[in-house]
Short mmCIF file of N, CA and C in Angstrom, two decimals:
data_model
loop_
_atom_site.label_atom_id
_atom_site.label_comp_id
_atom_site.label_asym_id
_atom_site.label_seq_id
_atom_site.Cartn_x
_atom_site.Cartn_y
_atom_site.Cartn_z
N MET F 1 0.87 -1.16 0.02
CA MET F 1 0.00 -0.01 -0.01
C MET F 1 0.91 1.24 -0.01
N THR F 2 0.70 2.09 -1.00
CA THR F 2 1.55 3.38 -1.00
C THR F 2 1.02 4.42 -0.04
N GLU F 3 1.85 5.38 0.21
CA GLU F 3 1.55 6.43 1.12
C GLU F 3 0.29 7.09 0.68
N ARG F 4 0.14 7.41 -0.65
CA ARG F 4 -1.03 7.99 -1.12
C ARG F 4 -2.34 7.12 -0.89
N ASP F 5 -2.21 5.82 -1.18
CA ASP F 5 -3.31 4.83 -0.83
C ASP F 5 -3.72 4.89 0.56
N VAL F 6 -2.76 4.98 1.51
CA VAL F 6 -3.04 5.01 2.91
C VAL F 6 -3.82 6.38 3.28
N ALA F 7 -3.36 7.47 2.68
CA ALA F 7 -4.01 8.72 2.93
C ALA F 7 -5.45 8.74 2.44
N GLU F 8 -5.63 8.16 1.25
CA GLU F 8 -6.99 8.21 0.66
C GLU F 8 -7.90 7.30 1.44
N GLN F 9 -7.40 6.10 1.84
CA GLN F 9 -8.26 5.19 2.65
C GLN F 9 -8.54 5.79 4.00
N ALA F 10 -7.60 6.40 4.59
CA ALA F 10 -7.72 7.09 5.97
C ALA F 10 -8.84 8.10 5.85
N ALA F 11 -8.77 8.93 4.80
CA ALA F 11 -9.77 9.97 4.58
C ALA F 11 -11.20 9.42 4.41
N GLN F 12 -11.31 8.38 3.59
CA GLN F 12 -12.57 7.71 3.43
C GLN F 12 -13.13 7.19 4.73
N LEU F 13 -12.20 6.47 5.52
CA LEU F 13 -12.61 5.91 6.82
C LEU F 13 -13.09 7.05 7.79
N ALA F 14 -12.38 8.09 7.80
CA ALA F 14 -12.69 9.26 8.70
C ALA F 14 -14.07 9.78 8.32
N ALA F 15 -14.32 9.97 7.07
CA ALA F 15 -15.62 10.54 6.64
C ALA F 15 -16.70 9.55 7.03
N SER F 16 -16.48 8.29 6.81
CA SER F 16 -17.55 7.20 7.16
C SER F 16 -17.78 7.23 8.65
N TYR F 17 -16.64 7.33 9.42
CA TYR F 17 -16.82 7.34 10.90
C TYR F 17 -17.62 8.56 11.36
N LEU F 18 -17.30 9.72 10.78
CA LEU F 18 -17.98 10.94 11.21
C LEU F 18 -19.48 10.81 10.90
N GLU F 19 -19.81 10.38 9.68
CA GLU F 19 -21.22 10.23 9.38
C GLU F 19 -21.92 9.20 10.40
N HIS F 20 -21.22 8.09 10.71
CA HIS F 20 -21.75 7.14 11.66
C HIS F 20 -21.98 7.78 13.03
N GLN F 21 -21.12 8.80 13.35
CA GLN F 21 -21.30 9.46 14.68
C GLN F 21 -22.32 10.62 14.62
N GLY F 22 -23.00 10.77 13.46
CA GLY F 22 -24.05 11.76 13.36
C GLY F 22 -23.62 13.13 12.77
N TYR F 23 -22.39 13.23 12.32
CA TYR F 23 -21.94 14.44 11.67
C TYR F 23 -22.52 14.52 10.24
N VAL F 24 -22.72 15.67 9.82
CA VAL F 24 -23.00 15.85 8.31
C VAL F 24 -21.77 16.25 7.60
N VAL F 25 -21.29 15.34 6.73
CA VAL F 25 -20.03 15.66 6.02
C VAL F 25 -20.30 16.59 4.90
N LEU F 26 -19.68 17.79 4.91
CA LEU F 26 -19.85 18.79 3.90
C LEU F 26 -18.79 18.70 2.80
N ASP F 27 -17.61 18.25 3.14
CA ASP F 27 -16.52 18.17 2.07
C ASP F 27 -15.52 17.16 2.51
N ALA F 28 -15.43 16.09 1.69
CA ALA F 28 -14.46 15.01 2.02
C ALA F 28 -13.60 14.78 0.84
N SER F 29 -13.23 15.84 0.12
CA SER F 29 -12.38 15.74 -1.06
C SER F 29 -10.89 15.77 -0.79
N SER F 30 -10.51 16.08 0.39
CA SER F 30 -9.04 16.12 0.78
C SER F 30 -8.67 14.83 1.42
N THR F 31 -7.28 14.52 1.38
CA THR F 31 -6.79 13.41 2.06
C THR F 31 -6.24 13.84 3.44
N THR F 32 -6.25 15.15 3.78
CA THR F 32 -5.72 15.61 5.04
C THR F 32 -6.73 16.15 6.01
N TYR F 33 -7.96 16.43 5.46
CA TYR F 33 -9.01 16.89 6.38
C TYR F 33 -10.39 16.61 5.80
N VAL F 34 -11.40 16.73 6.65
CA VAL F 34 -12.78 16.63 6.29
C VAL F 34 -13.48 17.81 6.92
N VAL F 35 -14.42 18.41 6.17
CA VAL F 35 -15.20 19.49 6.78
C VAL F 35 -16.61 18.84 6.99
N ALA F 36 -17.13 19.10 8.23
CA ALA F 36 -18.39 18.52 8.58
C ALA F 36 -19.19 19.45 9.44
N ARG F 37 -20.39 19.05 9.78
CA ARG F 37 -21.23 19.88 10.77
C ARG F 37 -21.61 18.86 11.84
N ASP F 38 -21.47 19.40 13.02
CA ASP F 38 -21.85 18.61 14.26
C ASP F 38 -22.86 19.56 15.07
N GLY F 39 -24.17 19.36 14.76
CA GLY F 39 -25.11 20.31 15.30
C GLY F 39 -24.95 21.65 14.68
N ALA F 40 -24.77 22.68 15.45
CA ALA F 40 -24.63 24.03 14.92
C ALA F 40 -23.12 24.37 14.55
N ASP F 41 -22.19 23.52 15.18
CA ASP F 41 -20.78 23.70 14.83
C ASP F 41 -20.35 23.21 13.47
N HIS F 42 -19.57 24.05 12.79
CA HIS F 42 -18.85 23.59 11.56
C HIS F 42 -17.55 23.02 12.15
N VAL F 43 -17.15 21.86 11.56
CA VAL F 43 -15.98 21.16 12.15
C VAL F 43 -14.98 20.83 11.05
N ILE F 44 -13.69 21.29 11.26
CA ILE F 44 -12.62 20.96 10.34
C ILE F 44 -11.85 19.77 11.06
N VAL F 45 -11.83 18.61 10.48
CA VAL F 45 -11.20 17.39 11.12
C VAL F 45 -9.93 17.14 10.38
N GLY F 46 -8.82 17.32 11.05
CA GLY F 46 -7.54 16.95 10.56
C GLY F 46 -7.41 15.46 10.57
N ILE F 47 -6.79 14.85 9.56
CA ILE F 47 -6.62 13.39 9.54
C ILE F 47 -5.19 12.98 9.40
N ARG F 48 -4.83 12.03 10.25
CA ARG F 48 -3.44 11.43 10.16
C ARG F 48 -3.65 9.97 9.95
N GLY F 49 -3.10 9.42 8.83
CA GLY F 49 -3.29 8.03 8.57
C GLY F 49 -1.94 7.35 8.38
N GLU F 50 -1.93 6.05 8.83
CA GLU F 50 -0.76 5.26 8.60
C GLU F 50 -1.20 3.87 8.53
N ALA F 51 -0.29 2.99 8.03
CA ALA F 51 -0.63 1.57 7.93
C ALA F 51 0.45 0.78 8.74
N GLY F 52 0.09 -0.32 9.33
CA GLY F 52 0.98 -1.10 10.10
C GLY F 52 0.30 -1.71 11.35
N GLU F 53 1.08 -2.32 12.13
CA GLU F 53 0.66 -2.94 13.36
C GLU F 53 0.31 -1.94 14.41
N CYS F 54 -0.74 -2.14 15.20
CA CYS F 54 -1.11 -1.22 16.22
C CYS F 54 -1.74 -1.96 17.39
N ASP F 55 -1.11 -2.13 18.53
CA ASP F 55 -1.74 -2.88 19.62
C ASP F 55 -2.88 -2.13 20.28
N GLY F 56 -2.71 -0.88 20.47
CA GLY F 56 -3.71 -0.06 21.10
C GLY F 56 -4.29 0.93 20.16
N LEU F 57 -4.61 2.13 20.61
CA LEU F 57 -5.10 3.19 19.75
C LEU F 57 -3.94 3.87 19.10
N PRO F 58 -4.17 4.43 17.88
CA PRO F 58 -3.06 5.17 17.25
C PRO F 58 -2.73 6.43 18.04
N GLU F 59 -1.45 6.86 17.77
CA GLU F 59 -0.95 8.05 18.54
C GLU F 59 -1.65 9.28 17.92
N LEU F 60 -1.99 10.21 18.76
CA LEU F 60 -2.62 11.42 18.30
C LEU F 60 -2.00 12.58 19.14
N ASP F 61 -0.70 12.82 18.94
CA ASP F 61 0.00 13.86 19.70
C ASP F 61 0.10 15.09 18.82
N LEU F 62 -0.60 16.19 19.28
CA LEU F 62 -0.57 17.52 18.60
C LEU F 62 0.43 18.38 19.33
N ASP F 63 1.31 18.92 18.51
CA ASP F 63 2.22 19.88 19.18
C ASP F 63 1.70 21.37 18.92
N ALA F 64 2.49 22.31 19.40
CA ALA F 64 2.01 23.77 19.24
C ALA F 64 1.83 24.17 17.78
N ARG F 65 2.69 23.60 16.88
CA ARG F 65 2.52 23.87 15.44
C ARG F 65 1.29 23.30 14.90
N ASP F 66 0.88 22.10 15.32
CA ASP F 66 -0.35 21.53 14.87
C ASP F 66 -1.55 22.30 15.37
N ILE F 67 -1.58 22.71 16.58
CA ILE F 67 -2.65 23.46 17.17
C ILE F 67 -2.78 24.88 16.42
N GLU F 68 -1.62 25.45 16.09
CA GLU F 68 -1.64 26.75 15.39
C GLU F 68 -2.24 26.51 13.97
N LEU F 69 -1.94 25.49 13.32
CA LEU F 69 -2.48 25.18 12.00
C LEU F 69 -3.99 24.95 12.07
N LEU F 70 -4.44 24.23 13.10
CA LEU F 70 -5.87 24.08 13.33
C LEU F 70 -6.60 25.40 13.61
N ARG F 71 -5.89 26.25 14.42
CA ARG F 71 -6.47 27.58 14.68
C ARG F 71 -6.66 28.36 13.45
N ARG F 72 -5.63 28.45 12.60
CA ARG F 72 -5.68 29.20 11.38
C ARG F 72 -6.76 28.64 10.46
N SER F 73 -6.84 27.28 10.40
CA SER F 73 -7.91 26.63 9.56
C SER F 73 -9.24 27.09 9.98
N CYS F 74 -9.54 27.11 11.27
CA CYS F 74 -10.79 27.56 11.82
C CYS F 74 -11.08 28.99 11.41
N LEU F 75 -10.07 29.87 11.55
CA LEU F 75 -10.31 31.31 11.37
C LEU F 75 -10.52 31.59 9.84
N LEU F 76 -9.74 30.89 8.99
CA LEU F 76 -9.94 31.01 7.52
C LEU F 76 -11.31 30.51 7.11
N TYR F 77 -11.70 29.41 7.67
CA TYR F 77 -12.98 28.85 7.26
C TYR F 77 -14.05 29.80 7.76
N ALA F 78 -14.02 30.36 8.90
CA ALA F 78 -14.96 31.26 9.48
C ALA F 78 -15.03 32.47 8.59
N ALA F 79 -13.95 32.96 8.07
CA ALA F 79 -13.92 34.18 7.27
C ALA F 79 -14.59 33.92 5.92
N GLY F 80 -14.46 32.76 5.41
CA GLY F 80 -15.07 32.42 4.16
C GLY F 80 -16.48 31.88 4.20
N HIS F 81 -16.95 31.61 5.39
CA HIS F 81 -18.36 31.06 5.58
C HIS F 81 -19.05 31.82 6.63
N PRO F 82 -19.68 33.02 6.30
CA PRO F 82 -20.37 33.81 7.29
C PRO F 82 -21.50 33.18 7.98
N GLU F 83 -21.97 32.04 7.44
CA GLU F 83 -23.10 31.36 8.09
C GLU F 83 -22.64 30.56 9.29
N ALA F 84 -21.40 30.31 9.39
CA ALA F 84 -20.79 29.53 10.50
C ALA F 84 -20.67 30.35 11.68
N GLU F 85 -21.52 30.14 12.66
CA GLU F 85 -21.41 30.86 13.93
C GLU F 85 -20.29 30.40 14.81
N ALA F 86 -20.02 29.09 14.62
CA ALA F 86 -18.96 28.44 15.42
C ALA F 86 -18.21 27.44 14.56
N VAL F 87 -16.84 27.44 14.66
CA VAL F 87 -16.04 26.53 13.96
C VAL F 87 -15.14 25.82 14.94
N ARG F 88 -15.08 24.56 14.83
CA ARG F 88 -14.29 23.72 15.66
C ARG F 88 -13.32 22.92 14.96
N ALA F 89 -12.18 22.61 15.51
CA ALA F 89 -11.22 21.72 14.91
C ALA F 89 -11.05 20.46 15.66
N ASP F 90 -11.21 19.35 15.05
CA ASP F 90 -11.00 18.03 15.65
C ASP F 90 -9.82 17.41 14.97
N ALA F 91 -9.34 16.32 15.49
CA ALA F 91 -8.30 15.51 14.86
C ALA F 91 -8.57 14.05 14.97
N ILE F 92 -8.30 13.36 13.87
CA ILE F 92 -8.49 11.90 13.82
C ILE F 92 -7.19 11.26 13.40
N ALA F 93 -6.75 10.21 14.16
CA ALA F 93 -5.63 9.40 13.79
C ALA F 93 -6.17 8.09 13.45
N ILE F 94 -5.72 7.51 12.30
CA ILE F 94 -6.15 6.15 11.90
C ILE F 94 -5.00 5.35 11.48
N THR F 95 -4.90 4.12 12.08
CA THR F 95 -3.99 3.14 11.72
C THR F 95 -4.68 1.98 10.97
N ILE F 96 -4.36 1.83 9.73
CA ILE F 96 -4.91 0.64 8.92
C ILE F 96 -4.03 -0.54 9.23
N VAL F 97 -4.71 -1.55 9.87
CA VAL F 97 -4.02 -2.69 10.39
C VAL F 97 -4.17 -3.96 9.51
N GLY F 98 -5.07 -3.87 8.54
CA GLY F 98 -5.33 -5.00 7.66
C GLY F 98 -6.41 -4.76 6.71
N GLU F 99 -6.78 -5.76 6.01
CA GLU F 99 -7.87 -5.71 5.04
C GLU F 99 -9.18 -5.44 5.83
N ARG F 100 -9.81 -4.30 5.60
CA ARG F 100 -11.09 -3.95 6.29
C ARG F 100 -10.92 -3.83 7.80
N ARG F 101 -9.73 -3.54 8.26
CA ARG F 101 -9.53 -3.39 9.72
C ARG F 101 -8.68 -2.14 9.98
N ALA F 102 -9.18 -1.32 10.91
CA ALA F 102 -8.41 -0.14 11.24
C ALA F 102 -8.72 0.25 12.66
N ARG F 103 -7.77 1.06 13.29
CA ARG F 103 -7.96 1.54 14.57
C ARG F 103 -8.03 3.04 14.50
N LEU F 104 -8.90 3.71 15.25
CA LEU F 104 -9.22 5.13 15.08
C LEU F 104 -9.21 5.82 16.48
N ARG F 105 -8.63 6.95 16.53
CA ARG F 105 -8.74 7.82 17.78
C ARG F 105 -9.24 9.19 17.29
N HIS F 106 -10.24 9.75 18.03
CA HIS F 106 -10.78 11.05 17.58
C HIS F 106 -10.65 11.99 18.79
N LEU F 107 -10.01 13.11 18.52
CA LEU F 107 -9.94 14.22 19.55
C LEU F 107 -10.89 15.26 19.14
N ILE F 108 -11.87 15.49 20.01
CA ILE F 108 -13.01 16.43 19.73
C ILE F 108 -12.56 17.76 20.44
N GLY F 109 -12.63 18.84 19.69
CA GLY F 109 -12.36 20.16 20.17
C GLY F 109 -10.90 20.54 20.45
N ALA F 110 -10.03 20.25 19.53
CA ALA F 110 -8.60 20.63 19.64
C ALA F 110 -8.56 22.11 19.62
N TYR F 111 -9.37 22.76 18.94
CA TYR F 111 -9.54 24.21 18.95
C TYR F 111 -10.95 24.60 18.54
N ARG F 112 -11.41 25.76 19.08
CA ARG F 112 -12.80 26.16 18.70
C ARG F 112 -12.88 27.75 18.63
N TRP F 113 -13.56 28.24 17.59
CA TRP F 113 -13.83 29.62 17.40
C TRP F 113 -15.27 29.79 17.38
N ALA F 114 -15.78 30.80 18.09
CA ALA F 114 -17.23 31.15 18.06
C ALA F 114 -17.40 32.70 17.92
N GLU F 115 -18.41 33.06 17.10
CA GLU F 115 -18.59 34.49 16.86
C GLU F 115 -18.84 35.28 18.08
N SER F 116 -19.50 34.66 19.02
CA SER F 116 -19.85 35.32 20.31
C SER F 116 -18.72 35.46 21.27
N GLU F 117 -17.58 34.78 20.95
CA GLU F 117 -16.34 34.85 21.84
C GLU F 117 -15.47 36.01 21.55
#
């Protein structure tokens, strides 16, 4: 499986997972993020995908640079979508461990912007 294949499959799995969790997927055309709606919040979900063995849940360690990128993404999204009263950034890590098998970790609310704040 190539790196591109892993990224594409991880993005598809993330979009499917979000729909199963009740999110409305608005844009799943990228291999690095999905845009969705969770109730009134618009959500930008960053995706990290990898393939290989994984005994537990995949690592989802966000450093200051990752948080800053999520913050910027929220602000840019809010600027281009005036209907969005709140924009939240989540992160999903997916490890594809075999045919039709993956492990997923979802961090909700890594960053949040709201018009009223």
